[in-house]
CSV table of C-alpha atoms in Angstrom, one decimal:
chain,number,residue,atom,x,y,z
F,22,MET,CA,0.0,0.0,0.0
F,23,SER,CA,1.4,3.4,-1.0
F,24,ASP,CA,1.2,6.4,1.3
F,25,ALA,CA,-1.3,8.0,-1.1
F,26,GLU,CA,-3.5,4.9,-1.1
F,27,GLN,CA,-3.4,4.7,2.7
F,28,GLY,CA,-4.4,8.3,3.0
F,29,ASP,CA,-4.8,10.4,6.2
F,30,ARG,CA,-6.7,8.8,9.0
F,31,ARG,CA,-7.1,12.0,11.0
F,32,ASN,CA,-10.7,12.5,10.1
F,33,PHE,CA,-12.9,11.3,13.0
F,34,SER,CA,-15.0,13.4,15.3
F,35,GLU,CA,-14.2,13.8,19.0
F,36,ASP,CA,-17.6,12.2,19.8
F,37,TYR,CA,-16.5,9.1,17.8
F,38,LEU,CA,-13.1,9.0,19.5
F,39,ALA,CA,-14.8,9.4,22.9
F,40,GLU,CA,-17.0,6.4,22.1
F,41,ARG,CA,-13.9,4.4,21.2
F,42,ALA,CA,-12.2,5.4,24.5
F,43,LYS,CA,-15.3,4.1,26.3
F,44,PHE,CA,-15.1,0.9,24.2
F,45,ILE,CA,-11.5,0.5,25.4
F,46,ARG,CA,-12.5,0.8,29.0
F,47,LEU,CA,-15.5,-1.6,28.6
F,48,GLU,CA,-13.4,-4.2,26.8
F,49,THR,CA,-10.8,-3.9,29.6
F,50,LEU,CA,-13.5,-4.9,32.1
F,51,ARG,CA,-14.7,-7.7,29.9
F,52,LEU,CA,-11.3,-9.2,29.2
F,53,THR,CA,-10.3,-8.9,32.9
F,54,ARG,CA,-13.3,-11.0,33.9
F,55,ILE,CA,-12.3,-13.7,31.4
F,56,ALA,CA,-8.7,-13.7,32.7
F,57,GLY,CA,-9.7,-13.4,36.4
F,58,ALA,CA,-7.4,-10.4,36.9
F,59,GLY,CA,-6.2,-7.5,34.8
F,60,HIS,CA,-4.6,-4.0,34.7
F,61,TYR,CA,-7.6,-1.7,35.0
F,62,SER,CA,-6.2,1.6,36.1
F,63,SER,CA,-3.1,1.8,33.9
F,64,THR,CA,-5.2,1.1,30.9
F,65,PHE,CA,-8.0,3.5,31.8
F,66,SER,CA,-5.5,6.3,32.0
F,67,ALA,CA,-4.4,5.6,28.4
F,68,ALA,CA,-7.9,5.1,26.8
F,69,GLU,CA,-8.1,8.5,25.1
F,70,LEU,CA,-4.5,8.3,23.9
F,71,PHE,CA,-5.1,4.9,22.4
F,72,ALA,CA,-8.3,6.1,20.7
F,73,ALA,CA,-6.8,9.2,19.3
F,74,LEU,CA,-3.7,7.4,18.0
F,75,TYR,CA,-5.3,4.3,16.5
F,76,TYR,CA,-8.6,5.7,15.2
F,77,GLY,CA,-7.5,9.2,14.2
F,78,HIS,CA,-3.8,9.4,13.6
F,79,LEU,CA,-1.5,6.4,13.0
F,80,ARG,CA,-0.7,5.4,9.4
F,81,LEU,CA,-1.5,1.6,9.4
F,82,ASP,CA,-3.0,-1.0,7.1
F,83,PRO,CA,-4.8,-3.9,9.0
F,84,ALA,CA,-4.8,-5.9,5.7
F,85,ASN,CA,-1.1,-5.6,5.6
F,86,PRO,CA,0.3,-5.5,9.2
F,87,LYS,CA,3.9,-5.7,8.0
F,88,TRP,CA,3.6,-2.8,5.5
F,89,GLU,CA,7.1,-1.5,5.5
F,90,ASN,CA,6.3,2.2,5.7
F,91,ARG,CA,3.6,1.9,8.4
F,92,ASP,CA,3.9,3.9,11.6
F,93,ARG,CA,5.4,1.9,14.4
F,94,PHE,CA,3.9,1.9,17.9
F,95,VAL,CA,5.9,0.6,20.9
F,96,LEU,CA,3.8,0.1,24.0
F,97,SER,CA,6.6,0.3,26.6
F,98,LYS,CA,4.0,0.1,29.4
F,99,GLY,CA,3.1,-3.4,28.1
F,100,HIS,CA,0.7,-4.2,30.9
F,101,ALA,CA,-1.8,-1.9,29.2
F,102,ALA,CA,-2.0,-4.3,26.2
F,103,ILE,CA,-5.4,-5.4,27.5
F,104,GLY,CA,-6.8,-2.1,26.2
F,105,LEU,CA,-4.9,-2.2,22.9
F,106,TYR,CA,-5.9,-5.7,21.8
F,107,PRO,CA,-9.6,-4.8,21.3
F,108,VAL,CA,-8.6,-1.8,19.3
F,109,LEU,CA,-6.5,-3.9,16.9
F,110,ALA,CA,-9.4,-6.3,16.6
F,111,ASP,CA,-11.9,-3.5,15.9
F,112,LEU,CA,-9.7,-2.1,13.2
F,113,GLY,CA,-9.5,-5.5,11.5
F,114,PHE,CA,-6.1,-6.9,12.4
F,115,TYR,CA,-7.8,-10.1,13.6
F,116,PRO,CA,-11.3,-11.2,14.4
F,117,PRO,CA,-12.7,-9.9,17.8
F,118,SER,CA,-13.6,-13.5,18.7
F,119,LYS,CA,-9.9,-14.2,19.1
F,120,LEU,CA,-10.1,-12.3,22.4
F,121,ASP,CA,-12.8,-14.5,23.9
F,122,ASP,CA,-10.2,-16.8,25.4
F,123,PHE,CA,-7.9,-14.0,26.6
F,124,THR,CA,-4.9,-15.4,28.6
F,125,ARG,CA,-6.2,-19.0,28.3
F,126,LEU,CA,-3.8,-21.8,27.5
F,127,GLY,CA,-3.0,-21.7,23.8
F,128,SER,CA,-4.2,-18.1,23.3
F,129,ALA,CA,-1.9,-15.7,21.6
F,130,PHE,CA,-3.1,-12.9,23.9
F,131,GLY,CA,-1.4,-12.7,27.2
F,132,ASP,CA,-1.1,-10.1,29.8
F,133,HIS,CA,1.8,-8.5,27.8
F,134,PRO,CA,1.9,-8.4,24.0
F,135,ASP,CA,3.8,-10.8,21.8
F,136,MET,CA,4.9,-9.4,18.4
F,137,LYS,CA,5.5,-12.9,17.0
F,138,LYS,CA,1.9,-14.0,17.6
F,139,ILE,CA,-0.3,-10.9,17.3
F,140,PRO,CA,-0.7,-8.9,14.1
F,141,GLY,CA,-0.3,-5.1,14.7
F,142,ILE,CA,2.0,-5.5,17.6
F,143,ASP,CA,5.4,-4.1,16.9
F,144,PHE,CA,7.3,-5.0,20.1
F,145,SER,CA,6.9,-7.7,22.8
F,146,SER,CA,7.0,-5.4,25.7
F,147,GLY,CA,6.4,-5.9,29.4
F,148,SER,CA,9.8,-5.5,31.1
F,149,LEU,CA,9.6,-1.8,31.9
F,150,GLY,CA,12.2,0.6,30.7
F,151,HIS,CA,13.1,-1.0,27.4
F,152,GLY,CA,10.6,0.5,25.0
F,153,LEU,CA,12.2,3.8,24.2
F,154,SER,CA,15.5,2.1,23.3
F,155,VAL,CA,13.6,-0.2,20.9
F,156,ALA,CA,11.7,2.7,19.4
F,157,LEU,CA,15.0,4.5,18.9
F,158,GLY,CA,16.3,1.6,16.9
F,159,MET,CA,13.2,1.6,14.8
F,160,ALA,CA,13.5,5.3,14.1
F,161,ILE,CA,17.2,4.9,13.1
F,162,ALA,CA,16.2,2.0,10.8
F,163,GLY,CA,13.6,4.1,9.1
F,164,ARG,CA,16.1,6.8,8.4
F,165,MET,CA,18.6,4.4,7.0
F,166,LYS,CA,16.0,2.9,4.6
F,167,ASN,CA,14.7,6.4,3.6
F,168,HIS,CA,11.2,5.6,4.9
F,169,THR,CA,8.8,8.3,6.1
F,170,TYR,CA,7.1,6.5,9.0
F,171,ARG,CA,7.2,7.8,12.5
F,172,THR,CA,7.9,5.7,15.5
F,173,TYR,CA,5.7,6.2,18.6
F,174,CYS,CA,6.5,5.0,22.1
F,175,MET,CA,4.1,5.2,25.0
F,176,LEU,CA,5.8,5.2,28.3
F,177,GLY,CA,4.5,4.9,31.8
F,178,ASP,CA,5.6,7.6,34.2
F,179,GLY,CA,6.8,5.0,36.8
F,180,GLU,CA,9.2,3.4,34.3
F,181,LEU,CA,10.9,6.8,33.9
F,182,ASN,CA,12.9,5.7,37.0
F,183,GLU,CA,14.7,3.2,34.7
F,184,GLY,CA,18.1,4.5,33.6
F,185,GLN,CA,17.8,2.9,30.2
F,186,ILE,CA,15.0,5.4,29.4
F,187,TRP,CA,17.4,8.3,29.8
F,188,GLU,CA,20.2,6.7,27.8
F,189,ALA,CA,17.7,6.4,24.9
F,190,ALA,CA,16.5,9.9,25.4
F,191,MET,CA,20.1,11.2,25.2
F,192,ALA,CA,20.8,9.1,22.1
F,193,ALA,CA,17.6,10.3,20.4
F,194,GLY,CA,18.6,13.9,20.9
F,195,HIS,CA,22.2,13.2,19.7
F,196,PHE,CA,21.1,11.5,16.5
F,197,GLN,CA,18.4,14.1,15.8
F,198,LEU,CA,15.6,11.6,15.4
F,199,GLN,CA,12.6,13.9,14.5
F,200,GLY,CA,10.6,10.8,13.5
F,201,LEU,CA,10.7,9.5,17.1
F,202,VAL,CA,7.6,10.5,19.2
F,203,GLY,CA,7.5,9.7,22.9
F,204,ILE,CA,4.2,9.8,24.8
F,205,VAL,CA,4.4,9.7,28.6
F,206,ASP,CA,1.1,8.5,30.2
F,207,ARG,CA,1.6,10.8,33.3
F,208,ASN,CA,-1.0,9.1,35.4
F,209,GLN,CA,0.8,10.0,38.7
F,210,LEU,CA,1.0,6.5,40.2
F,211,SER,CA,3.3,3.5,40.0
F,212,ILE,CA,2.5,0.1,41.6
F,213,ASP,CA,4.6,1.2,44.6
F,214,GLY,CA,2.9,4.6,45.1
F,215,PRO,CA,2.8,8.2,43.9
F,216,THR,CA,5.7,8.7,41.5
F,217,GLU,CA,6.8,11.9,43.2
F,218,LYS,CA,7.2,10.0,46.5
F,219,VAL,CA,8.8,6.8,45.1
F,220,MET,CA,11.3,8.7,43.0
F,221,SER,CA,10.5,12.1,41.6
F,222,VAL,CA,10.4,12.3,37.8
F,223,GLU,CA,9.6,16.0,37.6
F,224,PRO,CA,10.3,18.5,36.0
F,225,LEU,CA,9.7,16.3,32.9
F,226,VAL,CA,9.5,19.1,30.4
F,227,ASP,CA,12.8,20.5,31.5
F,228,ARG,CA,14.4,17.1,31.7
F,229,PHE,CA,13.5,16.0,28.2
F,230,THR,CA,14.2,19.5,26.8
F,231,SER,CA,17.7,19.3,28.2
F,232,PHE,CA,18.2,16.0,26.3
F,233,GLY,CA,17.4,17.7,23.1
F,234,TRP,CA,13.7,17.0,22.6
F,235,ASP,CA,10.8,19.2,21.6
F,236,VAL,CA,8.3,18.8,24.4
F,237,GLN,CA,4.6,19.6,24.7
F,238,ARG,CA,2.5,19.0,27.8
F,239,ILE,CA,-1.3,18.4,27.4
F,240,ASP,CA,-4.4,17.0,29.1
F,241,GLY,CA,-4.2,13.3,28.2
F,242,HIS,CA,-8.0,12.9,28.5
F,243,ASN,CA,-8.8,15.9,26.3
F,244,LEU,CA,-9.3,14.5,22.8
F,245,SER,CA,-9.3,17.9,21.2
F,246,ALA,CA,-5.9,18.7,22.8
F,247,ILE,CA,-4.5,15.2,21.9
F,248,MET,CA,-5.6,15.4,18.3
F,249,ALA,CA,-4.3,18.9,17.8
F,250,THR,CA,-0.9,17.9,19.3
F,251,LEU,CA,-0.7,14.8,17.1
F,252,ALA,CA,-1.7,16.8,14.0
F,253,ALA,CA,1.1,19.3,14.7
F,254,LEU,CA,3.9,16.7,14.9
F,255,LYS,CA,6.8,17.3,12.5
F,256,PRO,CA,7.4,14.6,9.9
F,257,ALA,CA,10.2,12.0,10.1
F,258,GLY,CA,13.5,13.6,9.3
F,259,THR,CA,16.5,15.2,10.9
F,260,GLY,CA,15.6,17.4,13.9
F,261,ARG,CA,14.7,17.2,17.6
F,262,PRO,CA,12.8,14.1,18.7
F,263,GLN,CA,9.3,14.9,19.9
F,264,MET,CA,7.8,14.2,23.3
F,265,ILE,CA,4.2,14.5,24.5
F,266,ILE,CA,3.7,14.6,28.3
F,267,ALA,CA,0.1,13.6,28.7
F,268,ASP,CA,-1.3,14.4,32.1
F,269,THR,CA,-3.7,11.7,33.0
F,270,VAL,CA,-5.5,10.1,36.0
F,271,LYS,CA,-4.8,6.5,36.8
F,272,GLY,CA,-8.1,4.6,36.8
F,273,ARG,CA,-9.9,7.4,35.0
F,274,GLY,CA,-13.5,6.5,34.3
F,275,VAL,CA,-14.4,4.7,37.5
F,276,LYS,CA,-14.4,7.1,40.4
F,277,TYR,CA,-13.2,4.8,43.2
F,278,MET,CA,-10.3,3.7,41.0
F,279,GLU,CA,-9.1,7.2,40.2
F,280,LEU,CA,-5.7,7.8,41.8
F,281,SER,CA,-6.2,4.7,43.9
F,282,LEU,CA,-3.3,2.4,44.6
F,283,ASP,CA,-5.7,-0.5,45.0
F,284,TRP,CA,-6.5,-1.1,41.3
F,285,HIS,CA,-3.2,-1.5,39.5
F,286,VAL,CA,-4.3,-5.2,39.1
F,287,GLY,CA,-7.8,-6.4,40.2
F,288,ASN,CA,-10.9,-8.3,39.3
F,289,LEU,CA,-14.4,-7.0,39.6
F,290,VAL,CA,-17.3,-9.4,40.1
F,291,GLY,CA,-21.0,-9.3,40.7
F,292,ASP,CA,-22.5,-5.9,41.4
F,293,ASP,CA,-19.1,-4.2,41.4
F,294,TYR,CA,-18.6,-5.3,37.8
F,295,ASP,CA,-22.1,-4.1,36.8
F,296,ASP,CA,-21.7,-0.8,38.6
F,297,ALA,CA,-18.3,-0.1,36.9
F,298,TRP,CA,-19.8,-1.0,33.5
F,299,ALA,CA,-22.7,1.4,34.1
F,300,GLU,CA,-20.4,4.2,35.2
F,301,ILE,CA,-18.2,3.8,32.1
F,302,GLU,CA,-21.2,3.7,29.9
F,303,ALA,CA,-22.4,7.0,31.3
F,304,GLY,CA,-19.2,8.7,30.1
F,305,LEU,CA,-16.4,10.6,31.8
F,306,GLN,CA,-17.5,12.7,34.7
F,307,PRO,CA,-15.6,15.8,36.0
F,308,PHE,CA,-12.5,14.6,37.9
F,309,GLU,CA,-12.4,15.8,41.5
F,310,LYS,CA,-9.1,15.2,43.3
F,311,GLU,CA,-9.6,14.4,47.0
F,312,ASP,CA,-7.6,16.3,49.6
F,313,ALA,CA,-4.7,14.3,50.9
């Protein structure tokens, strides 16, 4: 498929993208019930980012998953794959029914993604801290082959404690990889606690800027802001790599999960499951941060 044939996917309304973000949260509930446990809150924080990227921005071809000039997407926070699998199925990379035995013996779909088994997955992630280095390599390869694709890497804020992230950030600035786009899901919590108490990662804008990146900070649940930021990205080429710090809320969409340390991994059953489903169906409500 040529670039012209593939066309520009950035043509969906915010209402449509909001419905897709809702779909991602609901499917995360459903698949977690099948598995018996799942990563709710880390996936909920990324729902709008997944929706904007996959339905409104990335250059992909589900009929040709290995298209050489497709955009690459590295989910460095691989535990959020439970929210990405339904998106890929919805786009046509594989039948949605493939997810009905999620994590069961013999299923290709585990808690973390496997690039050798799942069409549309560009990297087998899960061990935190590796993704930006892999995306860096993909971006260098694209330059060497004179391709025009961008390479996107979604990072968790907790994994920014890993030194390998900053080695990759330094290399990206040095090699002027403008086609490398980092996205930090800044949901404020890691499994061990608030990021700023475990090991402070701020000031992120200043830190990435000092490594030679162009950095923008946005509301990671505001689809208008996300889409405008993605649309303004520079094309692959020689220049400063590009970083989006997306301020999000871990567990966004289910009030009692929001900024709670209790729901990094969990399993809702009975009325709890039904209540969470109903709350997500109702759409995002204004976020109210409780006093410490």
